[in-house]
Coordinates of C-alpha atoms and ligand atoms in Angstrom, one line a residue:
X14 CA 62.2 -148.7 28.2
X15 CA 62.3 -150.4 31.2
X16 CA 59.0 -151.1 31.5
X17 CA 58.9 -153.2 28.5
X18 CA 61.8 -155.4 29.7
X19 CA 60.5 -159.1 29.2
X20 CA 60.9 -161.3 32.3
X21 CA 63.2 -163.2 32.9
X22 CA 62.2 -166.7 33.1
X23 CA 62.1 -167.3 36.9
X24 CA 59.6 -164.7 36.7
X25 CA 57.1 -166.0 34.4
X26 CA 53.5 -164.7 35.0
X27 CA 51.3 -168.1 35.5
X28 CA 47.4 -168.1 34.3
X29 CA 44.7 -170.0 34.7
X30 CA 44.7 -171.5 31.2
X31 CA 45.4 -175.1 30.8
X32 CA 49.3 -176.0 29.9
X33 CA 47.9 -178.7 26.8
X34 CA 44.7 -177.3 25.8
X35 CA 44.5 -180.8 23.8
X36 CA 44.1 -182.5 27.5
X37 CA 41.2 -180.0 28.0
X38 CA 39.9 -180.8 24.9
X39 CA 39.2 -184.3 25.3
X40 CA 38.2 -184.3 28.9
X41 CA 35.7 -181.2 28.1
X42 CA 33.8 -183.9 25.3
X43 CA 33.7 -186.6 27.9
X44 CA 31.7 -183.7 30.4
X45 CA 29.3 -183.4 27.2
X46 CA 29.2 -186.8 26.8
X47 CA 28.3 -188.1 30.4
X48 CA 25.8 -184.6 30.5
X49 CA 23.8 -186.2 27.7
X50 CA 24.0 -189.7 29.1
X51 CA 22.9 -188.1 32.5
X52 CA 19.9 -186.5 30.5
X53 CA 18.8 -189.3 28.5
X54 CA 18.5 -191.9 31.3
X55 CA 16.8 -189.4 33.8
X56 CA 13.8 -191.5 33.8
X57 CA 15.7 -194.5 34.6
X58 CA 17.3 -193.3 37.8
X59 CA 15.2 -193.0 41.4
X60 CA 13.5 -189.4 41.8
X61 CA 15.6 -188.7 45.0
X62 CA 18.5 -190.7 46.9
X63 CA 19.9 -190.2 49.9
X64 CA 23.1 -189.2 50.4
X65 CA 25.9 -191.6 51.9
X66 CA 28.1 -190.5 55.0
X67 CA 31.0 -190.9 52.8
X68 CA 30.2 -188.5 50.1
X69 CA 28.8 -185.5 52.6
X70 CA 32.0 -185.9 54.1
X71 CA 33.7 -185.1 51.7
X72 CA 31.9 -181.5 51.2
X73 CA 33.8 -180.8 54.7
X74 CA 37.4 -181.2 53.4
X75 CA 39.1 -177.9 54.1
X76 CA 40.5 -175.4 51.5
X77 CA 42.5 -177.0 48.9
X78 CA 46.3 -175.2 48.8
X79 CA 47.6 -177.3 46.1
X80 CA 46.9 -178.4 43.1
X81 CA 44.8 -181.8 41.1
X82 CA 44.6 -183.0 37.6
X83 CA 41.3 -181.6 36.5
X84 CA 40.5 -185.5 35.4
X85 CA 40.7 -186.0 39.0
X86 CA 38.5 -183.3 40.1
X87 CA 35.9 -184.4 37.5
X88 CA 35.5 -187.4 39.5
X89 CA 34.9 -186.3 42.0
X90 CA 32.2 -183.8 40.9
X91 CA 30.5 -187.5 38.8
X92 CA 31.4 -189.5 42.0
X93 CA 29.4 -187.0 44.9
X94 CA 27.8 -184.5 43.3
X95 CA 26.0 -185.7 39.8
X96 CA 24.0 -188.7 41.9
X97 CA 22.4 -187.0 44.6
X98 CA 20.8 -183.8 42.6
X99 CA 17.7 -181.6 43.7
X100 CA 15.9 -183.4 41.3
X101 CA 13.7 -181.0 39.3
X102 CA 15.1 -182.4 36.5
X103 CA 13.4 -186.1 37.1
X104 CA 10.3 -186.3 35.3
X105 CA 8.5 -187.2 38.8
X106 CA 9.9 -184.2 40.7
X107 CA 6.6 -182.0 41.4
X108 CA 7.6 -180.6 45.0
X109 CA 7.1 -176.3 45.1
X110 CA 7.5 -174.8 42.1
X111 CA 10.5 -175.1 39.7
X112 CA 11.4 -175.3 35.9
X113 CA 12.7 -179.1 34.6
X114 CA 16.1 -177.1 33.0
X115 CA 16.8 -178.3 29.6
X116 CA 20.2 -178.9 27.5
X117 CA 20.4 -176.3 25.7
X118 CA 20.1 -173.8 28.4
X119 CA 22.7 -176.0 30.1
X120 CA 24.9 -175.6 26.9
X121 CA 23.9 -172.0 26.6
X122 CA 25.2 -171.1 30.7
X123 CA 28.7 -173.3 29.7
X124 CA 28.4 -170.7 26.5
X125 CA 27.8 -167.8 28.4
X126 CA 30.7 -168.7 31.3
X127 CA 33.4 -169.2 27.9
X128 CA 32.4 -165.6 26.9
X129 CA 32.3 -164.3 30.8
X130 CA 30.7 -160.9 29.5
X131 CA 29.6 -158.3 32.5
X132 CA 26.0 -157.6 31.5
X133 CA 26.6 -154.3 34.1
X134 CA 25.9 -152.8 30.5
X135 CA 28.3 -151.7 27.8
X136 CA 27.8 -152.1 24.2
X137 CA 28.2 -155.4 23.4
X138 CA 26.1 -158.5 22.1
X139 CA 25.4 -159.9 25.2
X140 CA 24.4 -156.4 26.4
X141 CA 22.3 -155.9 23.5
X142 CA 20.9 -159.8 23.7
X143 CA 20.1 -159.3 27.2
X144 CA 17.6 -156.0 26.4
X145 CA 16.3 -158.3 23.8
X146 CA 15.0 -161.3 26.3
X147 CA 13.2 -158.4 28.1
X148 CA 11.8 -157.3 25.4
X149 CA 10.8 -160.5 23.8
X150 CA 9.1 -160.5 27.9
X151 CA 7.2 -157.5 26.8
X152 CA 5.6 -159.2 23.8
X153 CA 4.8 -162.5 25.6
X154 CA 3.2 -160.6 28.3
X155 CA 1.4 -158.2 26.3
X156 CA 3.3 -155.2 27.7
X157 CA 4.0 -152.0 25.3
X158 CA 7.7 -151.7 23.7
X159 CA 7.7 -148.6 25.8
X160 CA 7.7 -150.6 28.6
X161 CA 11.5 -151.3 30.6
X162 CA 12.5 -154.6 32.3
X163 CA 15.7 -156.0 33.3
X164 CA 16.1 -159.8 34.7
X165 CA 17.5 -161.0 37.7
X166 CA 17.9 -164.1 39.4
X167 CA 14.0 -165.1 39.9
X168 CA 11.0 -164.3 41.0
X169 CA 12.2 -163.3 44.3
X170 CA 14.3 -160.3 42.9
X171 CA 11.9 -159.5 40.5
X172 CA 9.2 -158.6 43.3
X173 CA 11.5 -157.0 45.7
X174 CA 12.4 -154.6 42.7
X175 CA 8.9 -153.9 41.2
X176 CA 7.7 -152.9 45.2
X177 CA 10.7 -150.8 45.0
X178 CA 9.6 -148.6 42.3
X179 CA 6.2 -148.9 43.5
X180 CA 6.9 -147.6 46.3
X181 CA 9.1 -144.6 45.5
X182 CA 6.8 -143.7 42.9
X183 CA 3.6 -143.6 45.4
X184 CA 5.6 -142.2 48.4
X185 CA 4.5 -138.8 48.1
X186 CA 8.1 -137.1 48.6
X187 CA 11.7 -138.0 47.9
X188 CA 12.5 -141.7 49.2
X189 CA 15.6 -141.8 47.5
X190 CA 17.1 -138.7 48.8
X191 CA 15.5 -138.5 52.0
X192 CA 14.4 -141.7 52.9
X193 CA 11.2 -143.9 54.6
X194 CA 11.1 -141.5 57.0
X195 CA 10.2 -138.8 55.2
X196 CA 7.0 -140.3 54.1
X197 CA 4.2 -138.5 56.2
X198 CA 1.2 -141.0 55.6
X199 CA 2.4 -145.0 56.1
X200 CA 2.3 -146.8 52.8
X201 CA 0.0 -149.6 52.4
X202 CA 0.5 -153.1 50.0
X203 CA -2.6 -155.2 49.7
X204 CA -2.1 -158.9 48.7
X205 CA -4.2 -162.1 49.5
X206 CA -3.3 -164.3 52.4
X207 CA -1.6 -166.5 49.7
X208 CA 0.6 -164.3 49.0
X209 CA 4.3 -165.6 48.6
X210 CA 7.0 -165.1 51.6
X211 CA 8.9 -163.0 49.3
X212 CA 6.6 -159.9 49.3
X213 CA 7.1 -160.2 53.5
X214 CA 11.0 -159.9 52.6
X215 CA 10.5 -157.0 50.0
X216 CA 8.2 -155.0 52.4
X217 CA 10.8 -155.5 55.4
X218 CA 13.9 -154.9 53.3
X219 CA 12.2 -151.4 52.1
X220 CA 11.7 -150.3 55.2
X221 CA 8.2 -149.8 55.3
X222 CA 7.6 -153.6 57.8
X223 CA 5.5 -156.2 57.7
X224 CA 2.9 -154.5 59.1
X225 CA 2.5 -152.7 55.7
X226 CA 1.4 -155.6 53.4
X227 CA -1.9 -156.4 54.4
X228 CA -3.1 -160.0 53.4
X229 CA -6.4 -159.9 52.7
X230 CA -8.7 -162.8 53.0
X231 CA -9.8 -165.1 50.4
X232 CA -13.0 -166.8 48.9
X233 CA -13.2 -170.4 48.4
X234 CA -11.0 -170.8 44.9
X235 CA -8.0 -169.2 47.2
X236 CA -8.6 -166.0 45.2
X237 CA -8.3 -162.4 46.8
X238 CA -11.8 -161.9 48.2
X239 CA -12.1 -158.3 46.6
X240 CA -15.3 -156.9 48.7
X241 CA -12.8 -157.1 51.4
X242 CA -9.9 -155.7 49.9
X243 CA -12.3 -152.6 49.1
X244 CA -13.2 -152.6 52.6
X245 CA -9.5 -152.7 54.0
X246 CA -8.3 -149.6 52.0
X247 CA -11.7 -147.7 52.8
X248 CA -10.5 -148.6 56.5
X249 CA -6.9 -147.9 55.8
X250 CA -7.7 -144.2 54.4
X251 CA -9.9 -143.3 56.9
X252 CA -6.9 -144.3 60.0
X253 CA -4.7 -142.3 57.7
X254 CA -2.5 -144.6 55.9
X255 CA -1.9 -144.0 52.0
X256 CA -3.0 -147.4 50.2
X257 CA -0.5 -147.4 47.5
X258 CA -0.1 -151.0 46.0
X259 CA -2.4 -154.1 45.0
X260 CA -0.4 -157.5 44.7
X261 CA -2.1 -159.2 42.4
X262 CA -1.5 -163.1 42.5
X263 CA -1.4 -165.0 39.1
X264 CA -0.8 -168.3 40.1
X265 CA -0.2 -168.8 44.0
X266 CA 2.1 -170.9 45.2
X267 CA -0.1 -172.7 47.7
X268 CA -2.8 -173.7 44.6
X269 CA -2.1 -172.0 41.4
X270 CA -4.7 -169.6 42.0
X271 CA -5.3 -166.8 40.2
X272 CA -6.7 -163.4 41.5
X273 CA -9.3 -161.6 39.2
X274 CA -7.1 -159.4 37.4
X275 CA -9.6 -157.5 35.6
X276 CA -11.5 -156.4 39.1
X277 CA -7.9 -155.8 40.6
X278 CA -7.1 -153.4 37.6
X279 CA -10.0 -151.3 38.0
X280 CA -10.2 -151.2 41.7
X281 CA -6.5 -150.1 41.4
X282 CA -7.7 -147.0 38.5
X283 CA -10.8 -146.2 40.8
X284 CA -8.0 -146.1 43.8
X285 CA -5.2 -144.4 42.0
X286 CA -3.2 -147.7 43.0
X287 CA -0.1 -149.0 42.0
X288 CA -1.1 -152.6 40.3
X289 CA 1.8 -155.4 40.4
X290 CA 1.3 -159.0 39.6
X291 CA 3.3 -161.4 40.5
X292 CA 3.2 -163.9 37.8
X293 CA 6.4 -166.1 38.8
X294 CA 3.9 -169.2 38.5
X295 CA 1.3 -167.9 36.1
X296 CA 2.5 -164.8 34.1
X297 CA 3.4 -167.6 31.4
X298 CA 0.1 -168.2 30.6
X299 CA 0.1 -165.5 28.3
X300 CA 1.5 -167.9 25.9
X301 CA -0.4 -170.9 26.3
X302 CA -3.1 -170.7 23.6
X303 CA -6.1 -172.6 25.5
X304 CA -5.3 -171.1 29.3
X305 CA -4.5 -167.5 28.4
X306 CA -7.8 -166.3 28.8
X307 CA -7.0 -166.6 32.2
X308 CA -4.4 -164.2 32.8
X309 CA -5.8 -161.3 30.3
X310 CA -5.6 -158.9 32.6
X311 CA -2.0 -159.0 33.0
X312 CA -1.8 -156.5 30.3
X313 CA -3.0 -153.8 32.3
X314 CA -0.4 -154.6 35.3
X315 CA 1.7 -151.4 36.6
X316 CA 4.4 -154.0 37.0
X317 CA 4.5 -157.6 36.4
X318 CA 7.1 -160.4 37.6
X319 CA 7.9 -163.6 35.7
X320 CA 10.2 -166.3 36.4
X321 CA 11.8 -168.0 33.2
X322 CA 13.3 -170.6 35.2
X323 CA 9.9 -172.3 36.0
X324 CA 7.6 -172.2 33.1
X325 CA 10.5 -171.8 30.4
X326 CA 12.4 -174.3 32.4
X327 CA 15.6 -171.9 31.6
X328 CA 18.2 -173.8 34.3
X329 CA 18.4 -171.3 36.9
X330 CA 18.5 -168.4 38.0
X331 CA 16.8 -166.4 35.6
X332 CA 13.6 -163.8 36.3
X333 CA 12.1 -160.6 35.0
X334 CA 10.3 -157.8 35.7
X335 CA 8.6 -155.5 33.7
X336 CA 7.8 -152.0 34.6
X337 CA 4.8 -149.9 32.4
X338 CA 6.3 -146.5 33.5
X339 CA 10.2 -147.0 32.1
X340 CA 11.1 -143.9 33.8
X341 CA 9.5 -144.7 37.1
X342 CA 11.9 -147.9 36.5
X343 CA 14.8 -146.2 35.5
X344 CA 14.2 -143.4 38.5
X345 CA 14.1 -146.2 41.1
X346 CA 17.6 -147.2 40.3
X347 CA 20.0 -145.1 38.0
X348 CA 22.8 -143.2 39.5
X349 CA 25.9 -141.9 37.7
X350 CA 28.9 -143.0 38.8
X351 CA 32.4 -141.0 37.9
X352 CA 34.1 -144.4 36.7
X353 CA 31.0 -145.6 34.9
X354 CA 30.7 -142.7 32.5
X355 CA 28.9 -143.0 28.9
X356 CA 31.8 -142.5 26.2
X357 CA 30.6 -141.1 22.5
X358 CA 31.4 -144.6 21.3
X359 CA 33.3 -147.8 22.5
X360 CA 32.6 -150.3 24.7
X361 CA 31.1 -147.6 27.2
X362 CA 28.9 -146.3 25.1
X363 CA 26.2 -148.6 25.5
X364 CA 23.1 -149.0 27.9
X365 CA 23.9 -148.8 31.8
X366 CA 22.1 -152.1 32.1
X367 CA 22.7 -152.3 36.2
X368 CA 20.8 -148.9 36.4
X369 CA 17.3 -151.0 35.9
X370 CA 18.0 -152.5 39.6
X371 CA 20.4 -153.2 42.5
X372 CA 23.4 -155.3 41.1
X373 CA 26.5 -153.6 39.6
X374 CA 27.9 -156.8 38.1
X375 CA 25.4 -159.0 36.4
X376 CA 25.8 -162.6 34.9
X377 CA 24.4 -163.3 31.7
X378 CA 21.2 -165.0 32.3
X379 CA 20.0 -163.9 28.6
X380 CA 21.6 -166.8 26.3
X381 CA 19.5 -169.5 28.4
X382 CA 16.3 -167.6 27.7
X383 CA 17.4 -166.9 24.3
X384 CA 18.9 -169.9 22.5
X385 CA 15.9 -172.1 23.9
X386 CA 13.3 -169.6 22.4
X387 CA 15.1 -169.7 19.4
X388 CA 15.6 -173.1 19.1
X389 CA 11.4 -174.1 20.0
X390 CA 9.8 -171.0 19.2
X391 CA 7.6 -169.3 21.6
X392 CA 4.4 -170.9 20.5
X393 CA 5.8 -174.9 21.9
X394 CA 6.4 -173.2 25.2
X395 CA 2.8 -172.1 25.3
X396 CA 1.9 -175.5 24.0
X397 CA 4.1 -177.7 27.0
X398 CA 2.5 -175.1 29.6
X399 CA -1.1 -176.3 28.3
X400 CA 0.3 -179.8 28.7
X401 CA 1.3 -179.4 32.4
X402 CA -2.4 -178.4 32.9
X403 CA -4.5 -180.7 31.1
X404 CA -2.0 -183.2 33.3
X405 CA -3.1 -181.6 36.4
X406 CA -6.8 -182.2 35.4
X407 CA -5.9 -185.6 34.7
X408 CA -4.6 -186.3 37.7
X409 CA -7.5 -184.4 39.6
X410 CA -9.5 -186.7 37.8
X411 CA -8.0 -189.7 39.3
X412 CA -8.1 -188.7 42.7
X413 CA -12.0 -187.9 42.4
X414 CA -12.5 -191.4 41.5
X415 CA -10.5 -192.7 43.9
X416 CA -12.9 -193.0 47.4
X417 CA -9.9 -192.9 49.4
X418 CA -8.6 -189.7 48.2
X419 CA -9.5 -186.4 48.1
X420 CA -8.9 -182.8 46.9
X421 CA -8.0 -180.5 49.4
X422 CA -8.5 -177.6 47.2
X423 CA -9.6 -177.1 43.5
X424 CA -7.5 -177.1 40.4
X425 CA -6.9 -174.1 38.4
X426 CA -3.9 -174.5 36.3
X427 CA -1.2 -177.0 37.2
X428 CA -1.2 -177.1 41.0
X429 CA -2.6 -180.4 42.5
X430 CA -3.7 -180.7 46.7
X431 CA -5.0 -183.9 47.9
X432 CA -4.7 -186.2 50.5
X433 CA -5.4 -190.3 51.9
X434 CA -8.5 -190.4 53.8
X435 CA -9.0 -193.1 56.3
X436 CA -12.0 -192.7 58.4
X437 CA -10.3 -194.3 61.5
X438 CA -8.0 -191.4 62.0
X439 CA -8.5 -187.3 63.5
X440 CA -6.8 -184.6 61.9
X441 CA -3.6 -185.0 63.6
X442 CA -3.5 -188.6 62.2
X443 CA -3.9 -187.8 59.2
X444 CA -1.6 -184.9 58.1
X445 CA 0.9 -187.7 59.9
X446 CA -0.2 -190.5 57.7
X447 CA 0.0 -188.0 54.2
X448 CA 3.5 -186.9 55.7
X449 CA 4.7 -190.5 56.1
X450 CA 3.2 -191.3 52.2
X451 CA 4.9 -188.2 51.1
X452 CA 7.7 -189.5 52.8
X453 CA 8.0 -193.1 51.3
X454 CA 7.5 -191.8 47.9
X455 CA 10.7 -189.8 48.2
X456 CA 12.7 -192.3 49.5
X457 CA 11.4 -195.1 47.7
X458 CA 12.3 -192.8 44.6
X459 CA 9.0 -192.9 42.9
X460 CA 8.4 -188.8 43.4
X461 CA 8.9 -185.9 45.2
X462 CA 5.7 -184.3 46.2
X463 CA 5.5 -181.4 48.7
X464 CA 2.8 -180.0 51.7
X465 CA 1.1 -177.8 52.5
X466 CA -1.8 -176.2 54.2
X467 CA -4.9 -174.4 52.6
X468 CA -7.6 -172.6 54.5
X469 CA -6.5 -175.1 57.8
X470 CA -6.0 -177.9 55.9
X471 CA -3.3 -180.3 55.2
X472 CA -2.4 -182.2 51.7
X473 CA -0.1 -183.4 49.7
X474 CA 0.9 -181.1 47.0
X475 CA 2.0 -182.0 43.1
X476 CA 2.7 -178.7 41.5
X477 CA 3.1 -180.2 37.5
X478 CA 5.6 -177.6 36.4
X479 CA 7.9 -180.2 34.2
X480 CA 8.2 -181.1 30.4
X481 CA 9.7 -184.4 31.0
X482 CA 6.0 -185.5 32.7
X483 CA 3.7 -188.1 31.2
X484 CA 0.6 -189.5 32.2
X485 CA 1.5 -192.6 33.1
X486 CA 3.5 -190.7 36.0
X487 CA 0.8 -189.5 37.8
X488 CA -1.0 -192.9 37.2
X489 CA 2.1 -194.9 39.1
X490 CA 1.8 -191.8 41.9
X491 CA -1.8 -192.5 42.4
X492 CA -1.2 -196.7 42.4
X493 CA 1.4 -195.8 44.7
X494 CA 0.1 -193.4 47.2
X495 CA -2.9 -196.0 47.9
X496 CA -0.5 -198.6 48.2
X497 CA 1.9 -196.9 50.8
X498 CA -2.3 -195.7 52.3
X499 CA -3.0 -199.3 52.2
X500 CA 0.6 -200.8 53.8
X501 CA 0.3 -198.0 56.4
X502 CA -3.1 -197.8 57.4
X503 CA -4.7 -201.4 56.9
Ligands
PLP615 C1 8.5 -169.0 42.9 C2 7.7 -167.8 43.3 C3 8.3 -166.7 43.8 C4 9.8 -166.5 44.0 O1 10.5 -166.7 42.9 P1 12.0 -167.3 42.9 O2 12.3 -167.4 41.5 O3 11.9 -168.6 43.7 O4 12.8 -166.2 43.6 C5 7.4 -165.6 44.1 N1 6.1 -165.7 43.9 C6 5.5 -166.8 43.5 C7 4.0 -166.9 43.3 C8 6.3 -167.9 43.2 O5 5.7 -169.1 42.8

């Protein structure tokens, strides 16, 4: 038997295992040790840095050919890459729209890499853990246990796959088999003109163009003005395009919005319309016992997408979508592949988990999701996403005592626009002045605030999306906005 001749030892096969796994040991509780360190004093350190030259040089070395003591590439990653992070994680961080993290996710992704499970489907616990998250989505949002899902990276992916089904299922002929152009009457999408940039990329990447997501205007609380979404189907019919989908908004990016869901889901019956909300900011509501009035609606949702990496500060990526019709779902996506046949039993004889979207291979994002659910419960999740919000009125609070500040747009959940007023300045002066404040703040280290425009106008923006958040942070930003006002504009 040839084949099963041992080799000789000039021939040994080499792995990627470590030589003294008793080296790896103690290095590996040092990591843990410095991680929890790193957490604990979060509050201590500023809310952004810059970078030295030195250390971004060093992210230009070329392709390493031989190899370094992992002790040695451990410093480096604590010397140039632990000091100068994004930041979410900084209890002052309240730029766009982004989950804090937490440890136990953090120890649940190190968990999940160990195991290194394909979650492309199979039967196996990850597999089966990974159906659960969705469905334990299902149950937060209301949805029926009928209902599919899958998750994906975020929010982004989550959209781009809901339009996908939405729009195979309203095409009127076979769009996998014979394409967009087949279709014989254009496809419309209606969303509000706060509508997030991703909806642009899902229209574009189905083929159907920009053109076909109209962005309807809206009324004064930035929700979708819904006399003129009426209006702009009626008009669409008539020119002979097929209005197919309503984008519902719960929680816009810009303000934290959130469209009238109930109108939206019976303009979409009386219309025979596709209904998808994206809920990547606000579909979490549905657990927060005093602001999930708000979203009630949701329920009635074709489809529905949900980012666990913002409101269930999961580290990222992790997002959902949910899909009423499963089939519809299923009939978007699955394909059967000779060489990924179901077997009576074994390992292939589970769910085809990457037939509920476009990956093949898919990490395990589930173990985040799940451990930290576990851990809390469901029901302090709800409670911290109440927190961030009575937070956000506190700090609208301040700002409309303050005579040299002012809200740019109203509060609805967690999403704060204001700005320094100063009468001696024009517009253009202004949005510089708030730029330069924003600026300061960031590299002085006290926060990291972001802009924006709404309805024309400029502002600072603190989106309150963070568990680490206290009070007496938005007290120091408001002291020290109006000082950087004061030192800039005397
Ligand atoms: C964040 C966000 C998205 C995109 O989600 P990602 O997780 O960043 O891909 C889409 N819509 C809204 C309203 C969002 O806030």
């Amino acid at each position: 038997m040839d084949v099963l001749r041992k080799p000789a030892f000039s021939e040994a096969e080499e792995t990627l295992d470590p030589f003294d796994w008793s080296d790896v040991r103690k290095l590996s509780h040092r990591m843990v040790d410095d991680s929890i360190d790193y957490l604990r004093d979060v509050r201590e350190r500023p809310a952004w840095r810059k970078m030295p030259f030195e250390v971004k040089e060093t992210f230009e070395r070329p392709l390493p050919r031989s190899p370094m003591p992992l002790d040695e590439v451990y410093r480096q990653v604590s010397d140039n890459l632990m000091p100068y992070p994004m930041g979410n994680i900084h209890p002052r961080f309240w730029s766009w729209y982004m989950g804090s993290s937490n440890f136990t996710g953090a120890l649940a992704d190190f968990l999940a890499a160990v195991q290194g499970s394909n979650l492309g489907g199979g039967n196996h616990a990850a597999a089966l853990m990974d159906v659960q998250v969705v469905n334990w989505c299902k149950e937060m949002m209301g949805f029926p246990a009928s209902a599919s899902g899958t998750l994906v990276s975020g929010g982004s992916m989550a959209n781009l796959l809901a339009l996908t089904v939405a729009r195979n299922f309203k095409a009127g002929v076979n769009i996998r088999e014979d394409g967009i152009g087949a279709i014989e009457r254009p496809l419309r999408f209606y969303a509000s003109d706060q509508v997030h940039s991703c909806h642009r990329k899902a229209v574009e990447a189905l083929g159907l163009g920009n053109k076909s997501l109209r962005r309807v205007p809206t009324d004064a609380e930035l929700r979708i003005d819904i006399a003129a979404l009426r209006a702009a189907i009626s008009e669409d019919r008539a020119a002979g395009f097929n209005p197919a989908c309503l984008i519902a908004t719960a929680g816009t990016v810009n303000t934290g919005s959130i469209d009238d869901l109930e109108a939206l889901a019976d303009l979409a019956a009386e219309e025979a319309l596709w209904l998808h909300v994206d809920g990547c900011i606000g579909a979490l509501l549905a657990i927060a016992p005093a602001n999930a009035y708000r979203v009630s609606g949701i329920t009635r949702a074709d489809s529905v997408a949900l980012d666990p990496h913002k409101w269930l500060h999961a580290p990222f990526e992790v997002g959902c979508v949910l899909v009423r019709d499963a089939s519809a779902h299923r009939g978007a996506f699955a394909v059967t592949q000779e060489y990924l046949e179901s077997t009576p039993r074994g390992l292939a004889s589970g769910n085809w988990l990457y037939e509920y979207g476009l990956q093949t291979t898919r990490g395990f994002r589930a173990l985040k999701v799940w451990m930290a659910l576990l851990e809390h419960g469901v029901e302090k999740f709800g409670r911290l996403i109440d927190q961030n919000i009575a937070q956000a009125r506190y700090l609208t609070s301040l700002i409309e005592q303050e005579p040299l500040l002012e809200l740019v747009a109203p509060t609805s959940i967690n999403i704060v626009c204001f700005r320094y007023k100063h009468d001696g300045i024009d517009e253009v002066g202004r949005k510089a002045l708030n730029l330069e404040i924003m600026l300061r703040l960031q590299e002085e280290g006290i926060a990291v605030l972001s802009d924006t425009t709404v309805h024309g106008e400029h502002c600072l923006r603190v989106a309150v999306n963070n568990h680490r958040t206290r009070h007496e942070d938005l007290d120091m930003l408001i002291q020290e906005t109006l000082r950087l006002g004061a030192l800039l504009m005397p």
